[in-house]
PDB file of C-alpha atoms in Angstrom:
ATOM      1  CA  UNK A   1     124.767 167.477  94.464  1.00 35.00           C
ATOM      2  CA  UNK A   2     124.461 167.541  98.066  1.00 40.00           C
ATOM      3  CA  UNK A   3     127.311 168.387 100.583  1.00 47.00           C
ATOM      4  CA  UNK A   4     127.987 166.945 104.225  1.00 53.00           C
ATOM      5  CA  UNK A   5     127.323 169.322 106.933  1.00 61.00           C
ATOM      6  CA  UNK A   6     125.321 169.513 110.561  1.00 63.00           C
ATOM      7  CA  UNK A   7     122.011 170.544 108.678  1.00 59.00           C
ATOM      8  CA  UNK A   8     122.842 168.256 105.630  1.00 61.00           C
ATOM      9  CA  UNK A   9     124.733 164.971 107.180  1.00 54.00           C
ATOM     10  CA  UNK A  10     125.411 162.423 104.964  1.00 48.00           C
ATOM     11  CA  UNK A  11     123.702 164.033 102.044  1.00 47.00           C
ATOM     12  CA  UNK A  12     120.229 164.264 103.698  1.00 49.00           C
ATOM     13  CA  UNK A  13     117.900 166.900 102.392  1.00 53.00           C
ATOM     14  CA  UNK A  14     116.457 169.539 104.406  1.00 53.00           C
ATOM     15  CA  UNK A  15     113.538 168.944 101.873  1.00 48.00           C
ATOM     16  CA  UNK A  16     112.766 165.698 103.382  1.00 68.00           C
ATOM     17  CA  UNK A  17     111.852 167.433 106.877  1.00 76.00           C
ATOM     18  CA  UNK A  18     108.730 169.072 104.936  1.00 78.00           C
ATOM     19  CA  UNK A  19     108.098 172.582 105.959  1.00 86.00           C
ATOM     20  CA  UNK A  20     110.429 174.194 108.633  1.00 92.00           C
ATOM     21  CA  UNK A  21     110.759 177.327 110.795  1.00 90.00           C
ATOM     22  CA  UNK A  22     113.151 179.918 109.701  1.00 89.00           C
ATOM     23  CA  UNK A  23     116.291 180.176 111.613  1.00 85.00           C
ATOM     24  CA  UNK A  24     115.645 183.896 112.745  1.00 84.00           C
ATOM     25  CA  UNK A  25     112.091 182.740 113.937  1.00 85.00           C
ATOM     26  CA  UNK A  26     110.514 184.304 117.204  1.00 88.00           C
ATOM     27  CA  UNK A  27     110.248 181.562 119.801  1.00 89.00           C
ATOM     28  CA  UNK A  28     106.808 181.163 121.858  1.00 92.00           C
ATOM     29  CA  UNK A  29     106.508 182.760 125.064  1.00 91.00           C
ATOM     30  CA  UNK A  30     106.999 179.733 127.124  1.00 89.00           C
ATOM     31  CA  UNK A  31     110.891 179.940 126.135  1.00 85.00           C
ATOM     32  CA  UNK A  32     111.444 182.897 128.174  1.00 80.00           C
ATOM     33  CA  UNK A  33     113.885 182.563 130.923  1.00 73.00           C
ATOM     34  CA  UNK A  34     115.558 185.176 132.908  1.00 70.00           C
ATOM     35  CA  UNK A  35     119.456 185.507 132.142  1.00 68.00           C
ATOM     36  CA  UNK A  36     121.622 183.646 134.802  1.00 68.00           C
ATOM     37  CA  UNK A  37     123.290 186.381 136.940  1.00 65.00           C
ATOM     38  CA  UNK A  38     123.418 185.775 140.893  1.00 72.00           C
ATOM     39  CA  UNK A  39     126.380 185.738 142.831  1.00 72.00           C
ATOM     40  CA  UNK A  40     126.385 182.098 143.264  1.00 70.00           C
ATOM     41  CA  UNK A  41     126.224 181.777 139.561  1.00 70.00           C
ATOM     42  CA  UNK A  42     129.212 184.219 138.820  1.00 75.00           C
ATOM     43  CA  UNK A  43     131.401 182.267 141.544  1.00 74.00           C
ATOM     44  CA  UNK A  44     130.747 178.861 140.147  1.00 70.00           C
ATOM     45  CA  UNK A  45     131.368 180.034 136.499  1.00 73.00           C
ATOM     46  CA  UNK A  46     134.690 181.600 137.509  1.00 76.00           C
ATOM     47  CA  UNK A  47     135.424 178.445 139.551  1.00 72.00           C
ATOM     48  CA  UNK A  48     134.860 176.260 136.565  1.00 71.00           C
ATOM     49  CA  UNK A  49     136.691 178.557 133.916  1.00 73.00           C
ATOM     50  CA  UNK A  50     139.682 178.688 136.408  1.00 74.00           C
ATOM     51  CA  UNK A  51     139.978 174.928 136.312  1.00 71.00           C
ATOM     52  CA  UNK A  52     140.177 175.124 132.369  1.00 71.00           C
ATOM     53  CA  UNK A  53     136.800 172.740 132.497  1.00 72.00           C
ATOM     54  CA  UNK A  54     133.960 172.295 129.846  1.00 68.00           C
ATOM     55  CA  UNK A  55     130.601 172.092 131.031  1.00 69.00           C
ATOM     56  CA  UNK A  56     127.564 171.246 128.685  1.00 68.00           C
ATOM     57  CA  UNK A  57     125.527 173.929 130.726  1.00 65.00           C
ATOM     58  CA  UNK A  58     127.646 176.370 128.858  1.00 65.00           C
ATOM     59  CA  UNK A  59     128.773 174.563 126.048  1.00 62.00           C
ATOM     60  CA  UNK A  60     125.241 174.141 124.741  1.00 62.00           C
ATOM     61  CA  UNK A  61     123.945 177.431 126.355  1.00 63.00           C
ATOM     62  CA  UNK A  62     121.395 175.518 128.365  1.00 68.00           C
ATOM     63  CA  UNK A  63     118.538 177.698 129.594  1.00 69.00           C
ATOM     64  CA  UNK A  64     118.357 175.912 132.839  1.00 67.00           C
ATOM     65  CA  UNK A  65     121.816 176.641 133.776  1.00 71.00           C
ATOM     66  CA  UNK A  66     121.286 179.458 136.538  1.00 66.00           C
ATOM     67  CA  UNK A  67     118.350 177.145 138.014  1.00 70.00           C
ATOM     68  CA  UNK A  68     120.415 173.843 138.230  1.00 70.00           C
ATOM     69  CA  UNK A  69     123.574 175.459 139.401  1.00 66.00           C
ATOM     70  CA  UNK A  70     121.849 177.053 142.138  1.00 70.00           C
ATOM     71  CA  UNK A  71     119.963 173.629 142.978  1.00 69.00           C
ATOM     72  CA  UNK A  72     123.957 172.036 143.260  1.00 67.00           C
ATOM     73  CA  UNK A  73     123.728 170.036 139.600  1.00 76.00           C
ATOM     74  CA  UNK A  74     125.986 170.801 137.026  1.00 79.00           C
ATOM     75  CA  UNK A  75     126.989 168.669 133.929  1.00 84.00           C
ATOM     76  CA  UNK A  76     130.844 168.340 133.424  1.00 90.00           C
ATOM     77  CA  UNK A  77     132.126 167.632 129.488  1.00 90.00           C
ATOM     78  CA  UNK A  78     135.105 165.380 129.872  1.00 94.00           C
ATOM     79  CA  UNK A  79     137.633 164.318 127.080  1.00 93.00           C
ATOM     80  CA  UNK A  80     137.655 167.740 125.246  1.00 89.00           C
ATOM     81  CA  UNK A  81     135.194 169.872 123.390  1.00 85.00           C
ATOM     82  CA  UNK A  82     135.823 168.244 119.714  1.00 87.00           C
ATOM     83  CA  UNK A  83     133.586 165.261 118.943  1.00 89.00           C
ATOM     84  CA  UNK A  84     134.408 162.521 116.377  1.00 89.00           C
ATOM     85  CA  UNK A  85     130.828 162.652 115.181  1.00 88.00           C
ATOM     86  CA  UNK A  86     128.691 164.960 113.584  1.00 85.00           C
ATOM     87  CA  UNK A  87     124.925 165.191 114.828  1.00 87.00           C
ATOM     88  CA  UNK A  88     122.724 167.377 112.978  1.00 85.00           C
ATOM     89  CA  UNK A  89     121.466 169.107 116.335  1.00 86.00           C
ATOM     90  CA  UNK A  90     124.230 169.218 118.355  1.00 84.00           C
ATOM     91  CA  UNK A  91     126.462 172.566 118.596  1.00 80.00           C
ATOM     92  CA  UNK A  92     129.717 170.759 119.953  1.00 81.00           C
ATOM     93  CA  UNK A  93     132.237 171.061 116.944  1.00 81.00           C
ATOM     94  CA  UNK A  94     133.438 168.193 114.991  1.00 84.00           C
ATOM     95  CA  UNK A  95     136.844 167.218 114.175  1.00 90.00           C
ATOM     96  CA  UNK A  96     139.906 164.987 115.057  1.00 89.00           C
ATOM     97  CA  UNK A  97     140.400 165.430 118.761  1.00 87.00           C
ATOM     98  CA  UNK A  98     143.584 165.983 120.448  1.00 84.00           C
ATOM     99  CA  UNK A  99     142.547 166.397 123.849  1.00 83.00           C
ATOM    100  CA  UNK A 100     144.754 164.291 126.373  1.00 82.00           C
ATOM    101  CA  UNK A 101     144.503 165.173 130.065  1.00 89.00           C
ATOM    102  CA  UNK A 102     145.525 162.650 132.529  1.00 91.00           C
ATOM    103  CA  UNK A 103     144.650 165.006 135.508  1.00 93.00           C
ATOM    104  CA  UNK A 104     141.251 165.853 134.278  1.00 94.00           C
ATOM    105  CA  UNK A 105     139.347 163.435 136.470  1.00 95.00           C
ATOM    106  CA  UNK A 106     140.861 164.769 139.360  1.00 95.00           C
ATOM    107  CA  UNK A 107     139.944 168.222 138.390  1.00 92.00           C
ATOM    108  CA  UNK A 108     136.623 167.708 137.812  1.00 94.00           C
ATOM    109  CA  UNK A 109     136.172 165.973 141.322  1.00 96.00           C
ATOM    110  CA  UNK A 110     138.117 168.871 142.908  1.00 94.00           C
ATOM    111  CA  UNK A 111     135.763 171.543 140.921  1.00 89.00           C
ATOM    112  CA  UNK A 112     132.671 169.234 142.337  1.00 92.00           C
ATOM    113  CA  UNK A 113     133.724 169.538 145.855  1.00 93.00           C
ATOM    114  CA  UNK A 114     134.631 173.198 145.767  1.00 88.00           C
ATOM    115  CA  UNK A 115     131.341 173.721 144.102  1.00 84.00           C
ATOM    116  CA  UNK A 116     129.508 171.805 146.912  1.00 88.00           C
ATOM    117  CA  UNK A 117     127.450 169.819 144.514  1.00 88.00           C
ATOM    118  CA  UNK A 118     124.869 167.383 145.436  1.00 89.00           C
ATOM    119  CA  UNK A 119     124.409 165.937 142.007  1.00 91.00           C
ATOM    120  CA  UNK A 120     127.412 165.785 139.351  1.00 93.00           C
ATOM    121  CA  UNK A 121     126.668 164.770 135.577  1.00 93.00           C
ATOM    122  CA  UNK A 122     129.439 163.589 133.841  1.00 96.00           C
ATOM    123  CA  UNK A 123     129.170 163.323 129.813  1.00 94.00           C
ATOM    124  CA  UNK A 124     131.654 163.669 127.036  1.00 94.00           C
ATOM    125  CA  UNK A 125     132.115 164.114 123.445  1.00 90.00           C
ATOM    126  CA  UNK A 126     132.171 160.793 121.208  1.00 92.00           C
ATOM    127  CA  UNK A 127     135.816 159.650 121.302  1.00 93.00           C
ATOM    128  CA  UNK A 128     135.695 156.855 118.478  1.00 93.00           C
ATOM    129  CA  UNK A 129     139.387 157.583 118.010  1.00 93.00           C
ATOM    130  CA  UNK A 130     140.265 156.024 121.282  1.00 94.00           C
ATOM    131  CA  UNK A 131     141.172 152.257 121.976  1.00 95.00           C
ATOM    132  CA  UNK A 132     138.934 152.493 125.070  1.00 96.00           C
ATOM    133  CA  UNK A 133     136.381 154.864 123.467  1.00 96.00           C
ATOM    134  CA  UNK A 134     136.813 157.282 126.486  1.00 95.00           C
ATOM    135  CA  UNK A 135     135.509 154.910 128.821  1.00 97.00           C
ATOM    136  CA  UNK A 136     138.626 154.957 131.223  1.00 97.00           C
ATOM    137  CA  UNK A 137     138.113 158.669 131.558  1.00 97.00           C
ATOM    138  CA  UNK A 138     134.339 158.167 132.884  1.00 98.00           C
ATOM    139  CA  UNK A 139     136.163 155.528 135.538  1.00 98.00           C
ATOM    140  CA  UNK A 140     138.627 158.272 136.661  1.00 98.00           C
ATOM    141  CA  UNK A 141     136.047 160.736 137.308  1.00 98.00           C
ATOM    142  CA  UNK A 142     133.794 158.573 139.026  1.00 98.00           C
ATOM    143  CA  UNK A 143     136.623 157.430 141.366  1.00 98.00           C
ATOM    144  CA  UNK A 144     138.017 160.820 142.028  1.00 98.00           C
ATOM    145  CA  UNK A 145     134.524 161.968 142.804  1.00 98.00           C
ATOM    146  CA  UNK A 146     133.748 159.182 145.309  1.00 98.00           C
ATOM    147  CA  UNK A 147     136.866 159.935 147.154  1.00 98.00           C
ATOM    148  CA  UNK A 148     136.947 163.977 147.170  1.00 98.00           C
ATOM    149  CA  UNK A 149     133.106 164.510 147.466  1.00 97.00           C
ATOM    150  CA  UNK A 150     131.603 161.412 148.580  1.00 96.00           C
ATOM    151  CA  UNK A 151     128.254 162.848 149.328  1.00 95.00           C
ATOM    152  CA  UNK A 152     127.587 163.916 145.855  1.00 95.00           C
ATOM    153  CA  UNK A 153     125.865 161.469 143.509  1.00 95.00           C
ATOM    154  CA  UNK A 154     127.211 160.583 140.166  1.00 97.00           C
ATOM    155  CA  UNK A 155     125.292 160.424 137.026  1.00 96.00           C
ATOM    156  CA  UNK A 156     127.258 159.567 133.714  1.00 97.00           C
ATOM    157  CA  UNK A 157     125.681 160.242 130.501  1.00 97.00           C
ATOM    158  CA  UNK A 158     127.839 158.178 127.913  1.00 97.00           C
ATOM    159  CA  UNK A 159     128.522 157.954 124.257  1.00 95.00           C
ATOM    160  CA  UNK A 160     127.047 154.507 122.800  1.00 96.00           C
ATOM    161  CA  UNK A 161     130.724 153.156 122.827  1.00 97.00           C
ATOM    162  CA  UNK A 162     130.157 151.857 119.376  1.00 95.00           C
ATOM    163  CA  UNK A 163     127.667 149.357 121.399  1.00 95.00           C
ATOM    164  CA  UNK A 164     131.030 147.591 122.685  1.00 97.00           C
ATOM    165  CA  UNK A 165     130.421 145.823 125.903  1.00 97.00           C
ATOM    166  CA  UNK A 166     134.057 146.275 127.594  1.00 98.00           C
ATOM    167  CA  UNK A 167     133.640 150.155 127.656  1.00 98.00           C
ATOM    168  CA  UNK A 168     130.356 149.853 129.197  1.00 98.00           C
ATOM    169  CA  UNK A 169     131.085 147.288 131.723  1.00 98.00           C
ATOM    170  CA  UNK A 170     134.278 149.233 132.779  1.00 98.00           C
ATOM    171  CA  UNK A 171     131.982 152.229 133.508  1.00 98.00           C
ATOM    172  CA  UNK A 172     129.183 150.249 135.335  1.00 98.00           C
ATOM    173  CA  UNK A 173     131.775 148.223 137.428  1.00 98.00           C
ATOM    174  CA  UNK A 174     132.083 151.704 139.348  1.00 98.00           C
ATOM    175  CA  UNK A 175     128.520 151.843 140.055  1.00 98.00           C
ATOM    176  CA  UNK A 176     127.474 155.386 139.006  1.00 98.00           C
ATOM    177  CA  UNK A 177     124.156 156.257 140.621  1.00 97.00           C
ATOM    178  CA  UNK A 178     122.763 157.051 137.322  1.00 97.00           C
ATOM    179  CA  UNK A 179     123.677 155.525 133.897  1.00 98.00           C
ATOM    180  CA  UNK A 180     122.267 157.902 131.152  1.00 97.00           C
ATOM    181  CA  UNK A 181     122.475 157.303 127.473  1.00 97.00           C
ATOM    182  CA  UNK A 182     120.272 159.778 125.191  1.00 97.00           C
ATOM    183  CA  UNK A 183     118.659 158.237 122.197  1.00 97.00           C
ATOM    184  CA  UNK A 184     117.531 162.076 121.243  1.00 96.00           C
ATOM    185  CA  UNK A 185     115.261 161.258 118.483  1.00 97.00           C
ATOM    186  CA  UNK A 186     113.069 158.653 117.160  1.00 98.00           C
ATOM    187  CA  UNK A 187     114.356 155.845 114.884  1.00 97.00           C
ATOM    188  CA  UNK A 188     112.875 157.280 111.687  1.00 96.00           C
ATOM    189  CA  UNK A 189     115.037 160.419 111.989  1.00 95.00           C
ATOM    190  CA  UNK A 190     118.464 158.800 113.050  1.00 93.00           C
ATOM    191  CA  UNK A 191     119.688 159.192 109.255  1.00 91.00           C
ATOM    192  CA  UNK A 192     119.160 162.877 109.455  1.00 90.00           C
ATOM    193  CA  UNK A 193     119.803 163.680 113.146  1.00 92.00           C
ATOM    194  CA  UNK A 194     122.021 160.996 114.418  1.00 90.00           C
ATOM    195  CA  UNK A 195     124.501 160.092 111.696  1.00 82.00           C
ATOM    196  CA  UNK A 196     127.038 157.573 113.061  1.00 83.00           C
ATOM    197  CA  UNK A 197     124.599 156.326 115.614  1.00 92.00           C
ATOM    198  CA  UNK A 198     121.841 153.533 115.500  1.00 95.00           C
ATOM    199  CA  UNK A 199     118.777 153.844 117.469  1.00 97.00           C
ATOM    200  CA  UNK A 200     118.501 149.992 118.600  1.00 97.00           C
ATOM    201  CA  UNK A 201     122.402 149.929 119.197  1.00 97.00           C
ATOM    202  CA  UNK A 202     121.591 152.587 121.690  1.00 97.00           C
ATOM    203  CA  UNK A 203     118.796 150.884 123.505  1.00 98.00           C
ATOM    204  CA  UNK A 204     120.975 147.633 123.442  1.00 98.00           C
ATOM    205  CA  UNK A 205     123.533 149.854 125.640  1.00 98.00           C
ATOM    206  CA  UNK A 206     120.976 150.937 128.087  1.00 98.00           C
ATOM    207  CA  UNK A 207     119.611 147.279 128.468  1.00 98.00           C
ATOM    208  CA  UNK A 208     123.062 146.042 129.129  1.00 98.00           C
ATOM    209  CA  UNK A 209     123.696 148.747 131.417  1.00 98.00           C
ATOM    210  CA  UNK A 210     120.837 147.963 133.470  1.00 98.00           C
ATOM    211  CA  UNK A 211     121.604 144.053 133.315  1.00 98.00           C
ATOM    212  CA  UNK A 212     125.139 144.816 134.655  1.00 98.00           C
ATOM    213  CA  UNK A 213     124.459 147.454 137.296  1.00 98.00           C
ATOM    214  CA  UNK A 214     121.248 145.651 138.580  1.00 97.00           C
ATOM    215  CA  UNK A 215     119.479 147.565 141.325  1.00 95.00           C
ATOM    216  CA  UNK A 216     122.495 149.780 142.213  1.00 95.00           C
ATOM    217  CA  UNK A 217     122.146 151.708 138.981  1.00 97.00           C
ATOM    218  CA  UNK A 218     119.325 153.451 137.581  1.00 97.00           C
ATOM    219  CA  UNK A 219     119.175 153.888 133.876  1.00 98.00           C
ATOM    220  CA  UNK A 220     118.128 157.158 132.274  1.00 98.00           C
ATOM    221  CA  UNK A 221     117.411 158.480 128.604  1.00 98.00           C
ATOM    222  CA  UNK A 222     116.153 161.480 126.689  1.00 97.00           C
ATOM    223  CA  UNK A 223     114.770 162.606 123.755  1.00 97.00           C
ATOM    224  CA  UNK A 224     113.796 165.911 121.864  1.00 97.00           C
ATOM    225  CA  UNK A 225     110.955 167.029 120.032  1.00 98.00           C
ATOM    226  CA  UNK A 226     110.789 169.614 117.090  1.00 97.00           C
ATOM    227  CA  UNK A 227     112.504 167.777 114.119  1.00 96.00           C
ATOM    228  CA  UNK A 228     109.100 166.304 112.524  1.00 96.00           C
ATOM    229  CA  UNK A 229     108.210 163.496 114.712  1.00 97.00           C
ATOM    230  CA  UNK A 230     104.604 162.766 115.584  1.00 97.00           C
ATOM    231  CA  UNK A 231     103.243 161.993 118.873  1.00 98.00           C
ATOM    232  CA  UNK A 232     102.457 158.255 117.988  1.00 98.00           C
ATOM    233  CA  UNK A 233     106.297 157.798 117.161  1.00 98.00           C
ATOM    234  CA  UNK A 234     107.544 159.282 120.394  1.00 98.00           C
ATOM    235  CA  UNK A 235     105.200 157.172 122.460  1.00 98.00           C
ATOM    236  CA  UNK A 236     106.221 154.136 120.352  1.00 98.00           C
ATOM    237  CA  UNK A 237     110.035 155.013 121.155  1.00 98.00           C
ATOM    238  CA  UNK A 238     109.196 155.505 124.826  1.00 98.00           C
ATOM    239  CA  UNK A 239     107.806 151.993 124.770  1.00 98.00           C
ATOM    240  CA  UNK A 240     110.897 150.731 123.323  1.00 98.00           C
ATOM    241  CA  UNK A 241     112.789 152.419 125.806  1.00 98.00           C
ATOM    242  CA  UNK A 242     110.647 150.677 128.560  1.00 98.00           C
ATOM    243  CA  UNK A 243     111.294 147.159 127.028  1.00 98.00           C
ATOM    244  CA  UNK A 244     115.155 148.067 127.333  1.00 98.00           C
ATOM    245  CA  UNK A 245     114.840 148.551 131.087  1.00 98.00           C
ATOM    246  CA  UNK A 246     114.984 152.443 131.016  1.00 98.00           C
ATOM    247  CA  UNK A 247     113.647 153.812 134.362  1.00 97.00           C
ATOM    248  CA  UNK A 248     114.008 157.584 133.845  1.00 97.00           C
ATOM    249  CA  UNK A 249     112.912 159.639 131.014  1.00 97.00           C
ATOM    250  CA  UNK A 250     113.466 163.499 129.561  1.00 97.00           C
ATOM    251  CA  UNK A 251     111.675 164.799 127.031  1.00 97.00           C
ATOM    252  CA  UNK A 252     112.480 168.774 125.632  1.00 96.00           C
ATOM    253  CA  UNK A 253     112.088 170.812 122.772  1.00 96.00           C
ATOM    254  CA  UNK A 254     114.962 171.246 120.296  1.00 95.00           C
ATOM    255  CA  UNK A 255     116.303 174.413 119.565  1.00 92.00           C
ATOM    256  CA  UNK A 256     118.292 175.287 116.565  1.00 91.00           C
ATOM    257  CA  UNK A 257     121.886 176.370 117.854  1.00 87.00           C
ATOM    258  CA  UNK A 258     123.088 178.135 114.412  1.00 88.00           C
ATOM    259  CA  UNK A 259     121.981 178.543 110.887  1.00 90.00           C
ATOM    260  CA  UNK A 260     124.217 175.364 110.060  1.00 89.00           C
ATOM    261  CA  UNK A 261     122.167 172.939 112.264  1.00 90.00           C
ATOM    262  CA  UNK A 262     118.859 171.376 111.523  1.00 93.00           C
ATOM    263  CA  UNK A 263     115.959 173.520 111.519  1.00 94.00           C
ATOM    264  CA  UNK A 264     112.858 173.185 113.798  1.00 95.00           C
ATOM    265  CA  UNK A 265     110.027 171.826 112.301  1.00 96.00           C
ATOM    266  CA  UNK A 266     107.584 172.879 114.923  1.00 96.00           C
ATOM    267  CA  UNK A 267     107.257 174.131 118.661  1.00 97.00           C
ATOM    268  CA  UNK A 268     105.429 171.622 120.741  1.00 98.00           C
ATOM    269  CA  UNK A 269     103.140 173.366 123.297  1.00 97.00           C
ATOM    270  CA  UNK A 270     103.294 172.774 127.086  1.00 97.00           C
ATOM    271  CA  UNK A 271     100.210 170.916 127.179  1.00 98.00           C
ATOM    272  CA  UNK A 272     101.511 168.500 124.534  1.00 98.00           C
ATOM    273  CA  UNK A 273     104.539 167.947 126.798  1.00 98.00           C
ATOM    274  CA  UNK A 274     102.305 167.413 129.891  1.00 98.00           C
ATOM    275  CA  UNK A 275     100.246 164.641 127.709  1.00 98.00           C
ATOM    276  CA  UNK A 276     103.508 162.854 126.794  1.00 98.00           C
ATOM    277  CA  UNK A 277     104.320 162.852 130.326  1.00 98.00           C
ATOM    278  CA  UNK A 278     101.274 161.052 131.336  1.00 98.00           C
ATOM    279  CA  UNK A 279     101.474 158.549 128.531  1.00 98.00           C
ATOM    280  CA  UNK A 280     105.166 157.998 129.648  1.00 98.00           C
ATOM    281  CA  UNK A 281     104.075 157.267 133.101  1.00 98.00           C
ATOM    282  CA  UNK A 282     101.173 154.987 132.074  1.00 98.00           C
ATOM    283  CA  UNK A 283     104.089 152.873 130.323  1.00 98.00           C
ATOM    284  CA  UNK A 284     105.838 152.246 133.378  1.00 98.00           C
ATOM    285  CA  UNK A 285     108.779 154.822 133.722  1.00 98.00           C
ATOM    286  CA  UNK A 286     109.546 155.687 137.712  1.00 97.00           C
ATOM    287  CA  UNK A 287     110.523 159.382 136.783  1.00 96.00           C
ATOM    288  CA  UNK A 288     109.640 161.568 133.959  1.00 96.00           C
ATOM    289  CA  UNK A 289     110.532 165.196 133.196  1.00 95.00           C
ATOM    290  CA  UNK A 290     108.860 166.725 130.198  1.00 96.00           C
ATOM    291  CA  UNK A 291     108.651 170.147 129.015  1.00 95.00           C
ATOM    292  CA  UNK A 292     109.893 172.506 126.276  1.00 95.00           C
ATOM    293  CA  UNK A 293     112.842 173.671 128.473  1.00 91.00           C
ATOM    294  CA  UNK A 294     113.745 170.138 129.821  1.00 92.00           C
ATOM    295  CA  UNK A 295     117.215 168.890 129.124  1.00 86.00           C
ATOM    296  CA  UNK A 296     118.925 165.642 129.789  1.00 83.00           C
ATOM    297  CA  UNK A 297     120.437 166.920 133.398  1.00 78.00           C
ATOM    298  CA  UNK A 298     117.030 169.096 134.240  1.00 72.00           C
ATOM    299  CA  UNK A 299     116.314 168.586 137.959  1.00 71.00           C
ATOM    300  CA  UNK A 300     118.537 165.328 137.901  1.00 72.00           C
ATOM    301  CA  UNK A 301     118.803 165.104 141.728  1.00 75.00           C
ATOM    302  CA  UNK A 302     114.833 165.040 141.977  1.00 75.00           C
ATOM    303  CA  UNK A 303     114.270 162.607 139.217  1.00 75.00           C
ATOM    304  CA  UNK A 304     116.866 160.018 140.921  1.00 82.00           C
ATOM    305  CA  UNK A 305     115.064 160.375 144.154  1.00 81.00           C
ATOM    306  CA  UNK A 306     111.739 159.683 142.413  1.00 80.00           C
ATOM    307  CA  UNK A 307     113.457 156.985 140.757  1.00 81.00           C
ATOM    308  CA  UNK A 308     114.279 155.475 143.990  1.00 69.00           C
ATOM    309  CA  UNK A 309     111.111 156.110 145.659  1.00 71.00           C
ATOM    310  CA  UNK A 310     109.446 154.205 142.761  1.00 70.00           C
ATOM    311  CA  UNK A 311     111.635 151.149 143.300  1.00 66.00           C
ATOM    312  CA  UNK A 312     111.686 151.077 147.088  1.00 58.00           C
TER     313      UNK A 312
END
């Protein structure tokens, strides 16, 4: 009998992944990064923790946290730290959310201003329990940042809002600079890695966001490697995203957060990421970031500028 867990979502069997890397596996040398510890990093960490806010940079133990914070980019996670879905790769806890903080948008905007950010990424857990699916909170944060830190670009990284158009329209009406929704993996692996989500539904969210926002909103998505996908599957997925109007693409290596999460099938080499980047540009993406340590917010300000140049 199978049981439901992150590594076994909905009864999916790890045997279906074939040969996988052990949890205590030694990572290739290209994953080595110095631990963040600059005075600027410590200052910003203290500021965020003092406000009682959550950042994906910290929650996901992102290897780029020091680099991004020094560059003036940070990713805030709103609507609490408990998700209503259970993706096999994600380190955010799953359960029944209780978070309800009407002042959170203002506190996020105040932190953006105090941190002197040039590019703020706003994401959230899935909140399928809320009538508006969390969209109103995104609206509040965008408005607050526009008011308190008007020089800061705003990127939203949203859930799929279950494919409903009204929550999406509510967010796009605020004209974020970037609308990001990650498809995360190739369609074949959705039953294993993204239980509760559907690949084509996520693609439709991206297409609808572009149609609603027009030229004023740049659309973006991201994928992971390392769960058993092939190069051909990745390139095919890139093509579907382009067909749905996605302009910016990020591709990075999945790293297993805990023993309870899906295992890594293999580590992709930096040369393979360079090849994926070339293939993506050939398909017409305006900006692509692909590499072992690339995450959705990696060099977000630069990729937005690159997309703007390509559209000009």
